[in-house]
Short mmCIF file of C-alpha atoms and ligand atoms in Angstrom, two decimals:
data_model
loop_
_atom_site.label_atom_id
_atom_site.label_comp_id
_atom_site.label_asym_id
_atom_site.label_seq_id
_atom_site.Cartn_x
_atom_site.Cartn_y
_atom_site.Cartn_z
CA UNK Q 1 24.56 11.07 -53.38
CA UNK Q 2 23.67 12.55 -49.99
CA UNK Q 3 19.94 12.18 -50.60
CA UNK Q 4 20.36 8.55 -51.55
CA UNK Q 5 22.27 7.79 -48.37
CA UNK Q 6 19.41 9.32 -46.36
CA UNK Q 7 16.92 7.09 -48.18
CA UNK Q 8 18.97 4.07 -47.28
CA UNK Q 9 19.14 5.14 -43.63
CA UNK Q 10 15.38 5.61 -43.63
CA UNK Q 11 14.96 2.13 -45.02
CA UNK Q 12 17.51 0.22 -42.96
CA UNK Q 13 18.09 1.86 -39.58
CA UNK Q 14 16.06 1.41 -36.40
CA UNK Q 15 14.85 4.84 -35.31
CA UNK Q 16 12.90 4.82 -32.07
CA UNK Q 17 11.56 8.30 -31.39
CA UNK Q 18 9.60 10.52 -29.04
CA UNK Q 19 5.92 9.61 -29.03
CA UNK Q 20 4.75 13.21 -29.05
CA UNK Q 21 5.89 13.47 -32.69
CA UNK Q 22 3.08 11.12 -33.72
CA UNK Q 23 0.43 12.04 -31.13
CA UNK Q 24 -2.70 13.60 -32.62
CA UNK Q 25 -4.71 16.23 -30.75
CA UNK Q 26 -7.62 13.79 -30.42
CA UNK Q 27 -5.35 11.11 -28.92
CA UNK Q 28 -3.78 13.64 -26.57
CA UNK Q 29 -7.23 14.48 -25.24
CA UNK Q 30 -7.96 10.79 -24.63
CA UNK Q 31 -4.56 10.44 -22.96
CA UNK Q 32 -5.32 13.25 -20.52
CA UNK Q 33 -8.72 11.79 -19.61
CA UNK Q 34 -7.18 8.34 -19.15
CA UNK Q 35 -4.49 9.74 -16.85
CA UNK Q 36 -7.04 11.58 -14.69
CA UNK Q 37 -8.86 8.29 -14.13
CA UNK Q 38 -5.55 6.58 -13.39
CA UNK Q 39 -4.62 9.17 -10.77
CA UNK Q 40 -8.00 8.57 -9.13
CA UNK Q 41 -7.23 4.83 -9.06
CA UNK Q 42 -3.88 5.55 -7.36
CA UNK Q 43 -5.54 7.72 -4.72
CA UNK Q 44 -7.99 4.91 -3.94
CA UNK Q 45 -5.36 2.16 -4.07
CA UNK Q 46 -2.58 2.85 -1.57
CA UNK Q 47 -2.28 -0.88 -0.72
CA UNK Q 48 -2.97 -4.16 -2.52
CA UNK Q 49 -6.16 -4.61 -0.47
CA UNK Q 50 -7.41 -1.13 -1.38
CA UNK Q 51 -6.59 -1.81 -5.05
CA UNK Q 52 -8.73 -4.96 -4.96
CA UNK Q 53 -11.59 -3.11 -3.24
CA UNK Q 54 -11.54 -0.32 -5.82
CA UNK Q 55 -11.11 -2.75 -8.71
CA UNK Q 56 -14.29 -4.57 -7.61
CA UNK Q 57 -16.17 -1.27 -7.34
CA UNK Q 58 -15.15 -0.31 -10.89
CA UNK Q 59 -15.65 -3.82 -12.31
CA UNK Q 60 -19.18 -4.14 -10.92
CA UNK Q 61 -20.06 -0.83 -12.60
CA UNK Q 62 -18.82 -2.45 -15.84
CA UNK Q 63 -21.11 -5.43 -15.30
CA UNK Q 64 -18.68 -7.93 -13.77
CA UNK Q 65 -20.08 -10.51 -11.34
CA UNK Q 66 -18.26 -12.48 -8.67
CA UNK Q 67 -17.25 -15.91 -10.00
CA UNK Q 68 -18.61 -18.90 -8.13
CA UNK Q 69 -17.36 -22.48 -8.50
CA UNK Q 70 -19.17 -24.34 -11.30
CA UNK Q 71 -20.76 -21.16 -12.66
CA UNK Q 72 -22.02 -21.47 -16.26
CA UNK Q 73 -20.17 -19.05 -18.50
CA UNK Q 74 -20.94 -17.88 -22.03
CA UNK Q 75 -19.34 -15.47 -24.51
CA UNK Q 76 -19.52 -11.89 -23.28
CA UNK Q 77 -19.87 -12.80 -19.59
CA UNK Q 78 -17.74 -10.77 -17.21
CA UNK Q 79 -16.55 -12.33 -13.95
CA UNK Q 80 -14.03 -11.67 -11.21
CA UNK Q 81 -12.33 -13.87 -8.65
CA UNK Q 82 -11.30 -12.11 -5.44
CA UNK Q 83 -8.38 -13.99 -3.89
CA UNK Q 84 -8.61 -13.23 -0.16
CA UNK Q 85 -9.03 -9.50 -0.67
CA UNK Q 86 -5.39 -9.10 -1.72
CA UNK Q 87 -5.27 -10.26 -5.34
CA UNK Q 88 -7.91 -10.36 -8.05
CA UNK Q 89 -8.47 -11.87 -11.49
CA UNK Q 90 -10.98 -10.50 -14.01
CA UNK Q 91 -12.20 -12.41 -17.04
CA UNK Q 92 -14.28 -11.49 -20.07
CA UNK Q 93 -15.40 -14.69 -21.74
CA UNK Q 94 -14.56 -14.91 -25.44
CA UNK Q 95 -16.38 -16.55 -28.34
CA UNK Q 96 -13.85 -19.38 -28.59
CA UNK Q 97 -13.68 -22.12 -25.99
CA UNK Q 98 -10.91 -22.01 -23.42
CA UNK Q 99 -8.92 -24.83 -25.08
CA UNK Q 100 -8.01 -22.28 -27.78
CA UNK Q 101 -6.18 -20.33 -25.04
CA UNK Q 102 -6.68 -17.00 -23.35
CA UNK Q 103 -5.10 -13.57 -23.69
CA UNK Q 104 -3.71 -12.85 -20.28
CA UNK Q 105 -2.20 -9.73 -18.71
CA UNK Q 106 -0.64 -9.95 -15.26
CA UNK Q 107 0.44 -7.00 -13.12
CA UNK Q 108 0.99 -6.67 -9.38
CA UNK Q 109 -0.52 -4.19 -6.95
CA UNK Q 110 1.71 -4.70 -3.92
CA UNK Q 111 4.40 -2.01 -3.62
CA UNK Q 112 7.45 -1.47 -1.40
CA UNK Q 113 6.40 -0.19 2.01
CA UNK Q 114 6.87 -0.55 5.75
CA UNK Q 115 4.77 -3.23 7.48
CA UNK Q 116 4.17 -3.07 11.23
CA UNK Q 117 5.94 -5.73 13.28
CA UNK Q 118 3.67 -8.18 15.17
CA UNK Q 119 4.25 -6.27 18.43
CA UNK Q 120 4.97 -2.77 17.20
CA UNK Q 121 3.92 -0.24 19.85
CA UNK Q 122 6.35 1.21 22.40
CA UNK Q 123 7.15 4.41 24.24
CA UNK Q 124 10.57 6.05 24.42
CA UNK Q 125 11.57 9.60 25.28
CA UNK Q 126 7.91 10.26 26.18
CA UNK Q 127 6.84 9.62 22.60
CA UNK Q 128 5.01 6.61 21.15
CA UNK Q 129 6.29 4.69 18.12
CA UNK Q 130 5.42 1.73 15.91
CA UNK Q 131 8.21 -0.67 14.89
CA UNK Q 132 8.25 -1.69 11.22
CA UNK Q 133 9.72 -4.34 8.94
CA UNK Q 134 10.30 -3.15 5.39
CA UNK Q 135 8.56 -4.99 2.55
CA UNK Q 136 10.27 -5.15 -0.84
CA UNK Q 137 13.32 -3.31 -2.10
CA UNK Q 138 13.61 0.12 -0.53
CA UNK Q 139 16.37 2.68 -0.07
CA UNK Q 140 15.77 3.24 3.63
CA UNK Q 141 16.84 6.88 3.84
CA UNK Q 142 14.03 7.82 1.43
CA UNK Q 143 11.43 7.05 4.09
CA UNK Q 144 12.65 9.60 6.60
CA UNK Q 145 11.08 12.98 7.31
CA UNK Q 146 8.04 12.59 5.08
CA UNK Q 147 4.34 12.34 6.00
CA UNK Q 148 2.99 8.80 6.07
CA UNK Q 149 -0.38 7.05 6.05
CA UNK Q 150 -1.41 3.78 7.70
CA UNK Q 151 -3.75 1.30 6.01
CA UNK Q 152 -4.81 -2.27 6.64
CA UNK Q 153 -6.90 -4.62 8.72
CA UNK Q 154 -6.92 -5.85 12.29
CA UNK Q 155 -8.50 -9.17 13.26
CA UNK Q 156 -9.72 -8.66 16.83
CA UNK Q 157 -9.68 -11.25 19.60
CA UNK Q 158 -13.34 -12.09 18.87
CA UNK Q 159 -12.52 -12.83 15.19
CA UNK Q 160 -14.05 -9.66 13.82
CA UNK Q 161 -12.02 -7.84 11.13
CA UNK Q 162 -11.82 -4.06 11.31
CA UNK Q 163 -10.38 -1.81 8.61
CA UNK Q 164 -7.89 0.88 9.53
CA UNK Q 165 -7.27 3.79 7.14
CA UNK Q 166 -5.60 6.86 8.61
CA UNK Q 167 -3.94 9.74 6.82
CA UNK Q 168 -5.60 9.87 3.40
CA UNK Q 169 -8.81 11.73 4.19
CA UNK Q 170 -9.01 15.50 4.49
CA UNK Q 171 -8.32 16.46 8.10
CA UNK Q 172 -6.78 13.08 9.05
CA UNK Q 173 -3.59 13.07 11.11
CA UNK Q 174 -0.52 11.49 9.50
CA UNK Q 175 2.66 9.88 10.76
CA UNK Q 176 6.41 10.39 10.32
CA UNK Q 177 9.82 8.77 10.78
CA UNK Q 178 12.29 11.41 11.87
CA UNK Q 179 15.71 11.96 10.35
CA UNK Q 180 18.83 13.14 12.12
CA UNK Q 181 19.42 16.90 12.06
CA UNK Q 182 22.45 18.01 9.99
CA UNK Q 183 23.85 19.78 13.04
CA UNK Q 184 24.46 16.41 14.73
CA UNK Q 185 24.91 14.10 11.77
CA UNK Q 186 28.65 14.50 11.22
CA UNK Q 187 29.75 10.86 11.84
CA UNK Q 188 26.85 9.34 9.88
CA UNK Q 189 27.36 11.72 6.94
CA UNK Q 190 30.43 9.70 5.99
CA UNK Q 191 28.71 6.31 6.16
CA UNK Q 192 27.53 4.47 3.02
CA UNK Q 193 23.84 5.12 2.26
CA UNK Q 194 22.76 1.59 3.12
CA UNK Q 195 24.51 1.74 6.52
CA UNK Q 196 23.58 5.27 7.58
CA UNK Q 197 19.93 4.28 8.10
CA UNK Q 198 19.23 0.86 9.59
CA UNK Q 199 15.91 -0.87 9.04
CA UNK Q 200 15.37 -1.09 12.80
CA UNK Q 201 15.26 2.70 13.19
CA UNK Q 202 12.37 2.98 10.73
CA UNK Q 203 10.09 3.52 13.73
CA UNK Q 204 6.98 5.55 13.08
CA UNK Q 205 6.14 8.41 15.44
CA UNK Q 206 2.47 8.07 16.42
CA UNK Q 207 1.99 10.34 19.44
CA UNK Q 208 3.28 12.32 22.41
CA UNK Q 209 0.26 13.24 24.58
CA UNK Q 210 0.47 11.60 28.03
CA UNK Q 211 -2.68 10.60 29.92
CA UNK Q 212 -3.29 9.60 33.54
CA UNK Q 213 -1.28 10.68 36.60
CA UNK Q 214 2.23 12.08 36.34
CA UNK Q 215 3.74 9.17 38.29
CA UNK Q 216 2.24 6.56 35.92
CA UNK Q 217 4.57 4.83 33.43
CA UNK Q 218 4.08 4.61 29.63
CA UNK Q 219 1.46 7.35 29.70
CA UNK Q 220 1.84 8.22 25.99
CA UNK Q 221 1.55 4.59 24.89
CA UNK Q 222 -1.52 4.33 27.13
CA UNK Q 223 -3.03 7.37 25.40
CA UNK Q 224 -2.52 5.77 21.97
CA UNK Q 225 -3.92 2.37 23.09
CA UNK Q 226 -6.97 4.11 24.58
CA UNK Q 227 -7.64 5.87 21.24
CA UNK Q 228 -7.22 2.63 19.29
CA UNK Q 229 -9.54 0.87 21.70
CA UNK Q 230 -12.23 3.54 21.37
CA UNK Q 231 -12.02 3.72 17.57
CA UNK Q 232 -11.35 0.08 16.57
CA UNK Q 233 -12.07 -1.97 19.70
CA UNK Q 234 -8.39 -2.95 19.78
CA UNK Q 235 -6.21 -4.12 22.64
CA UNK Q 236 -2.43 -4.35 22.20
CA UNK Q 237 -2.47 -8.12 21.52
CA UNK Q 238 -4.65 -7.48 18.44
CA UNK Q 239 -1.61 -6.04 16.60
CA UNK Q 240 -0.45 -9.66 16.35
CA UNK Q 241 -3.30 -10.54 13.98
CA UNK Q 242 -3.14 -7.31 11.98
CA UNK Q 243 -1.76 -6.35 8.59
CA UNK Q 244 -1.02 -2.66 8.81
CA UNK Q 245 1.03 -0.98 6.10
CA UNK Q 246 2.84 2.34 6.36
CA UNK Q 247 2.84 4.13 3.00
CA UNK Q 248 3.74 7.64 1.79
CA UNK Q 249 1.03 10.26 2.27
CA UNK Q 250 -0.40 12.40 -0.48
CA UNK Q 251 -2.27 12.16 -3.75
CA UNK Q 252 -0.97 11.53 -7.26
CA UNK Q 253 0.05 14.80 -8.87
CA UNK Q 254 1.04 16.20 -12.25
CA UNK Q 255 4.71 17.06 -12.65
CA UNK Q 256 6.24 19.73 -14.87
CA UNK Q 257 5.11 23.09 -16.21
CA UNK Q 258 3.71 21.11 -19.14
CA UNK Q 259 1.99 18.52 -16.86
CA UNK Q 260 3.45 15.71 -18.98
CA UNK Q 261 4.38 13.47 -16.02
CA UNK Q 262 2.69 12.02 -12.94
CA UNK Q 263 4.36 11.56 -9.54
CA UNK Q 264 2.80 9.15 -7.05
CA UNK Q 265 3.43 6.31 -4.65
CA UNK Q 266 3.10 2.83 -6.17
CA UNK Q 267 3.26 3.35 -9.96
CA UNK Q 268 5.16 0.03 -9.71
CA UNK Q 269 2.99 -1.69 -10.60
CA UNK Q 270 -0.40 -0.03 -10.32
CA UNK Q 271 0.32 1.87 -13.54
CA UNK Q 272 0.25 -1.46 -15.43
CA UNK Q 273 -2.56 -2.93 -13.29
CA UNK Q 274 -4.77 0.02 -14.16
CA UNK Q 275 -3.78 -0.19 -17.84
CA UNK Q 276 -4.73 -3.86 -18.12
CA UNK Q 277 -7.98 -3.41 -16.18
CA UNK Q 278 -9.04 -0.40 -18.27
CA UNK Q 279 -7.90 -2.25 -21.41
CA UNK Q 280 -10.11 -5.23 -20.53
CA UNK Q 281 -13.07 -2.96 -19.69
CA UNK Q 282 -12.79 -1.24 -23.08
CA UNK Q 283 -11.90 -4.22 -25.29
CA UNK Q 284 -14.67 -5.15 -27.75
CA UNK Q 285 -15.83 -8.46 -29.27
CA UNK Q 286 -13.29 -10.77 -27.68
CA UNK Q 287 -12.54 -13.88 -29.70
CA UNK Q 288 -10.42 -15.36 -26.96
CA UNK Q 289 -11.22 -15.03 -23.27
CA UNK Q 290 -9.40 -12.04 -21.78
CA UNK Q 291 -8.04 -12.34 -18.25
CA UNK Q 292 -6.37 -9.62 -16.21
CA UNK Q 293 -4.62 -10.25 -12.93
CA UNK Q 294 -3.67 -8.02 -10.01
CA UNK Q 295 -1.13 -10.24 -8.24
CA UNK Q 296 0.12 -9.71 -4.69
CA UNK Q 297 3.58 -10.39 -3.21
CA UNK Q 298 5.56 -9.69 -6.41
CA UNK Q 299 7.94 -7.44 -4.50
CA UNK Q 300 8.99 -10.33 -2.26
CA UNK Q 301 9.16 -13.05 -4.92
CA UNK Q 302 5.52 -13.67 -5.95
CA UNK Q 303 5.29 -16.19 -3.11
CA UNK Q 304 2.38 -17.19 -0.91
CA UNK Q 305 -1.29 -17.86 -1.43
CA UNK Q 306 -1.95 -14.46 -3.05
CA UNK Q 307 1.27 -14.32 -5.11
CA UNK Q 308 1.50 -15.27 -8.80
CA UNK Q 309 3.01 -18.66 -7.92
CA UNK Q 310 -0.18 -19.56 -6.02
CA UNK Q 311 -2.50 -22.21 -7.43
CA UNK Q 312 -5.36 -19.75 -6.93
CA UNK Q 313 -4.79 -19.02 -10.64
CA UNK Q 314 -5.25 -22.72 -11.51
CA UNK Q 315 -8.34 -22.83 -9.32
CA UNK Q 316 -10.00 -19.95 -11.17
CA UNK Q 317 -8.92 -20.96 -14.68
CA UNK Q 318 -9.39 -24.66 -13.97
CA UNK Q 319 -12.91 -24.19 -12.72
CA UNK Q 320 -13.90 -22.21 -15.81
CA UNK Q 321 -12.22 -24.87 -18.00
CA UNK Q 322 -14.19 -27.61 -16.22
CA UNK Q 323 -17.50 -25.95 -17.00
CA UNK Q 324 -16.48 -25.96 -20.70
CA UNK Q 325 -15.11 -29.55 -20.43
CA UNK Q 326 -11.64 -28.29 -21.35
CA UNK Q 327 -8.29 -29.53 -20.01
CA UNK Q 328 -6.57 -26.55 -18.34
CA UNK Q 329 -3.26 -27.73 -19.84
CA UNK Q 330 -4.66 -27.20 -23.36
CA UNK Q 331 -5.86 -23.78 -22.29
CA UNK Q 332 -2.42 -22.75 -20.99
CA UNK Q 333 -0.50 -24.25 -23.92
CA UNK Q 334 -2.43 -22.03 -26.36
CA UNK Q 335 -2.43 -18.86 -24.27
CA UNK Q 336 -0.51 -15.61 -24.63
CA UNK Q 337 0.56 -13.51 -21.66
CA UNK Q 338 1.80 -9.99 -21.23
CA UNK Q 339 3.50 -9.74 -17.87
CA UNK Q 340 2.61 -6.10 -17.33
CA UNK Q 341 5.26 -4.56 -15.15
CA UNK Q 342 7.22 -1.35 -15.05
CA UNK Q 343 10.84 -0.91 -16.09
CA UNK Q 344 13.60 1.56 -15.30
CA UNK Q 345 13.46 4.67 -17.49
CA UNK Q 346 16.75 6.22 -18.60
CA UNK Q 347 17.55 9.01 -16.15
CA UNK Q 348 20.20 11.52 -17.29
CA UNK Q 349 20.92 12.40 -13.63
CA UNK Q 350 22.26 8.86 -13.19
CA UNK Q 351 23.40 8.21 -16.74
CA UNK Q 352 26.31 6.05 -15.58
CA UNK Q 353 24.08 3.10 -14.59
CA UNK Q 354 22.23 2.96 -17.93
CA UNK Q 355 23.07 1.59 -21.35
CA UNK Q 356 21.34 4.25 -23.33
CA UNK Q 357 20.99 2.41 -26.64
CA UNK Q 358 18.90 -0.33 -25.03
CA UNK Q 359 17.23 1.21 -21.99
CA UNK Q 360 13.72 2.65 -22.15
CA UNK Q 361 13.10 6.38 -22.53
CA UNK Q 362 10.36 8.56 -21.11
CA UNK Q 363 7.68 9.34 -23.76
CA UNK Q 364 8.82 6.59 -26.13
CA UNK Q 365 5.76 4.44 -25.39
CA UNK Q 366 5.06 1.07 -23.76
CA UNK Q 367 8.33 -0.76 -23.13
CA UNK Q 368 8.69 -4.44 -24.08
CA UNK Q 369 11.28 -6.37 -22.15
CA UNK Q 370 12.56 -9.66 -23.57
CA UNK Q 371 14.37 -10.53 -20.35
CA UNK Q 372 14.77 -9.18 -16.83
CA UNK Q 373 16.96 -10.88 -14.20
CA UNK Q 374 20.45 -10.28 -12.83
CA UNK Q 375 23.93 -11.78 -13.11
CA UNK Q 376 23.52 -12.94 -16.71
CA UNK Q 377 19.71 -13.02 -17.08
CA UNK Q 378 19.37 -15.01 -13.80
CA UNK Q 379 15.71 -15.37 -12.86
CA UNK Q 380 14.49 -14.09 -16.23
CA UNK Q 381 11.81 -15.68 -18.37
CA UNK Q 382 13.54 -14.55 -21.61
CA UNK Q 383 10.75 -14.38 -24.18
CA UNK Q 384 11.50 -16.09 -27.50
CA UNK Q 385 12.09 -14.17 -30.74
CA UNK Q 386 8.72 -15.50 -31.92
CA UNK Q 387 6.89 -14.09 -28.90
CA UNK Q 388 8.64 -10.70 -29.19
CA UNK Q 389 7.89 -10.72 -32.91
CA UNK Q 390 4.22 -11.43 -32.31
CA UNK Q 391 3.79 -8.51 -29.91
CA UNK Q 392 5.86 -6.17 -32.08
CA UNK Q 393 3.72 -6.88 -35.14
CA UNK Q 394 0.52 -6.58 -33.14
CA UNK Q 395 1.51 -3.12 -31.87
CA UNK Q 396 2.74 -1.88 -35.26
CA UNK Q 397 -0.46 -3.06 -36.95
CA UNK Q 398 -2.60 -1.26 -34.39
CA UNK Q 399 -0.89 2.11 -33.95
CA UNK Q 400 0.56 1.53 -30.49
CA UNK Q 401 3.84 3.37 -29.82
CA UNK Q 402 6.29 0.97 -28.21
CA UNK Q 403 9.98 0.66 -27.46
CA UNK Q 404 12.31 -2.13 -26.43
CA UNK Q 405 13.96 -2.04 -23.02
CA UNK Q 406 16.24 -3.82 -20.63
CA UNK Q 407 17.25 -2.59 -17.19
CA UNK Q 408 20.57 -0.76 -16.94
CA UNK Q 409 24.09 -1.93 -17.60
CA UNK Q 410 24.66 -5.69 -17.52
CA UNK Q 411 26.33 -5.85 -14.13
CA UNK Q 412 24.62 -2.91 -12.47
CA UNK Q 413 21.99 -4.89 -10.56
CA UNK Q 414 18.70 -6.20 -11.92
CA UNK Q 415 15.19 -7.24 -11.09
CA UNK Q 416 12.36 -9.62 -11.90
CA UNK Q 417 8.64 -9.77 -12.60
CA UNK Q 418 5.88 -12.40 -12.61
CA UNK Q 419 6.83 -13.35 -16.21
CA UNK Q 420 8.59 -16.57 -15.27
CA UNK Q 421 5.68 -17.68 -13.06
CA UNK Q 422 3.36 -17.57 -16.07
CA UNK Q 423 5.94 -18.94 -18.52
CA UNK Q 424 6.55 -21.88 -16.15
CA UNK Q 425 2.90 -22.82 -16.71
CA UNK Q 426 3.57 -23.38 -20.41
CA UNK Q 427 2.21 -19.96 -21.40
CA UNK Q 428 4.08 -17.83 -23.97
CA UNK Q 429 4.95 -14.71 -21.97
CA UNK Q 430 6.64 -11.35 -22.50
CA UNK Q 431 7.15 -8.37 -20.21
CA UNK Q 432 5.72 -5.01 -21.24
CA UNK Q 433 5.04 -1.93 -19.17
CA UNK Q 434 5.64 1.68 -18.30
CA UNK Q 435 9.15 3.17 -17.87
CA UNK Q 436 9.50 4.70 -14.38
CA UNK Q 437 11.88 7.31 -12.99
CA UNK Q 438 13.09 6.57 -9.44
CA UNK Q 439 11.39 3.17 -9.31
CA UNK Q 440 10.75 1.95 -5.72
CA UNK Q 441 11.20 5.45 -4.29
CA UNK Q 442 8.30 6.51 -2.04
CA UNK Q 443 7.24 8.80 -4.90
CA UNK Q 444 7.90 7.53 -8.43
CA UNK Q 445 7.44 9.38 -11.73
CA UNK Q 446 5.99 8.22 -15.06
CA UNK Q 447 5.09 9.95 -18.34
CA UNK Q 448 1.42 10.28 -19.27
CA UNK Q 449 2.18 9.26 -22.85
CA UNK Q 450 3.69 5.95 -21.74
CA UNK Q 451 0.75 5.26 -19.39
CA UNK Q 452 -1.69 5.76 -22.25
CA UNK Q 453 0.29 3.62 -24.71
CA UNK Q 454 0.47 0.82 -22.14
CA UNK Q 455 -3.33 0.93 -21.90
CA UNK Q 456 -3.58 0.78 -25.70
CA UNK Q 457 -1.15 -2.14 -25.72
CA UNK Q 458 -3.25 -4.12 -23.22
CA UNK Q 459 -6.52 -3.38 -25.02
CA UNK Q 460 -5.00 -4.49 -28.32
CA UNK Q 461 -3.72 -7.72 -26.74
CA UNK Q 462 -7.22 -8.55 -25.49
CA UNK Q 463 -8.86 -7.75 -28.82
CA UNK Q 464 -6.33 -9.10 -31.29
CA UNK Q 465 -3.59 -11.35 -29.87
MN1 MN K 1 6.97 -4.34 -10.54
MN1 MN K 2 9.02 -3.46 -8.01
#
């Protein structure tokens, strides 16, 4: 009797499991190589601009050419469209015309950070600081007492753009936002986390060496301005036309005695951006055109000219459609999109916020998400059963380890992705991506197995969806 019951269980029950149980030695080797290349991508891509720069460098090595309006395209051509240096779309032209639809993957490469205010520099207590405005959802206390880098561009008075990258190279100085010492923190120790650290005190320490005569005022600020002027040709007013981003310092690193995990800044969502880009590079014999997107501004609502809502997407797709005499609406109506974004991995340290039967687990593979949102699926795209079924079958037929996910208990909070922005364009869309521990922390953690399966998922979508 007992044996029969086990057979029935085997046949009828859903049994998601740990991916290592099915990982072959050959696949494990590929996984390790893939993750080394991914870590390199992270170290090059500390901001959305740097991700675009590095993406172009890699894409050109793969034979991609910059797309120009009206360009003739044929099967096998590889093109990219750089949207203002902050977002990018790559396409590999398929054998079928664009009215048959495209296979699209869309990730974002902006990440939570601290942006400099328009007039950021000041001196107080004989030290110089930069004022910041946080970008995206952060827990403010996590940004204290850790080394920081500064990256971005400054448009000078004469219109020239200069790049600023400080803190990543060997021997570079870095920056810091100080925390209160425990000896003097008694009153604030009893405050709620979100009150104990205000956004306005996220002021970055950038120097303390005075110059000039001892009776001069603002001698430290003057020292900093003089250095910026010598190195970048900047005067203080130039901060107004700058985009300078403060991000955590340090390189991506393996975690664990067994090196099974990777800790880094910005896995959300560079871990999916890299997976879709590498998937498109490696995909063979595309029937449908494959398009991969690095979107900007997802963390603040996908808004603006470089966000996923922007018509820059219609410009790129529409122009390619025009050259094939195809109506872009037919193209979208027949397309399939994986909104490639991370999800919250079950964390036993904070088990109370998760619903363990439905939340994603580390090492269980790429995580599909039917709906995101908050307050009763608010702001979700909510993929149909047919769309979930299509992706599920595709993965099962092609040996990709996947799991289903949602994000925590129903009324715990929530989040969104670019899924609805694509679905709103009449494109069948589903979320799929890598489960992350401590998402939106300055340093987030992912499992190598899940990174690799997300890559395999994206490659399979390009080749077979
Ligand atoms: Mn994300
Ligand atoms: Mn995010």
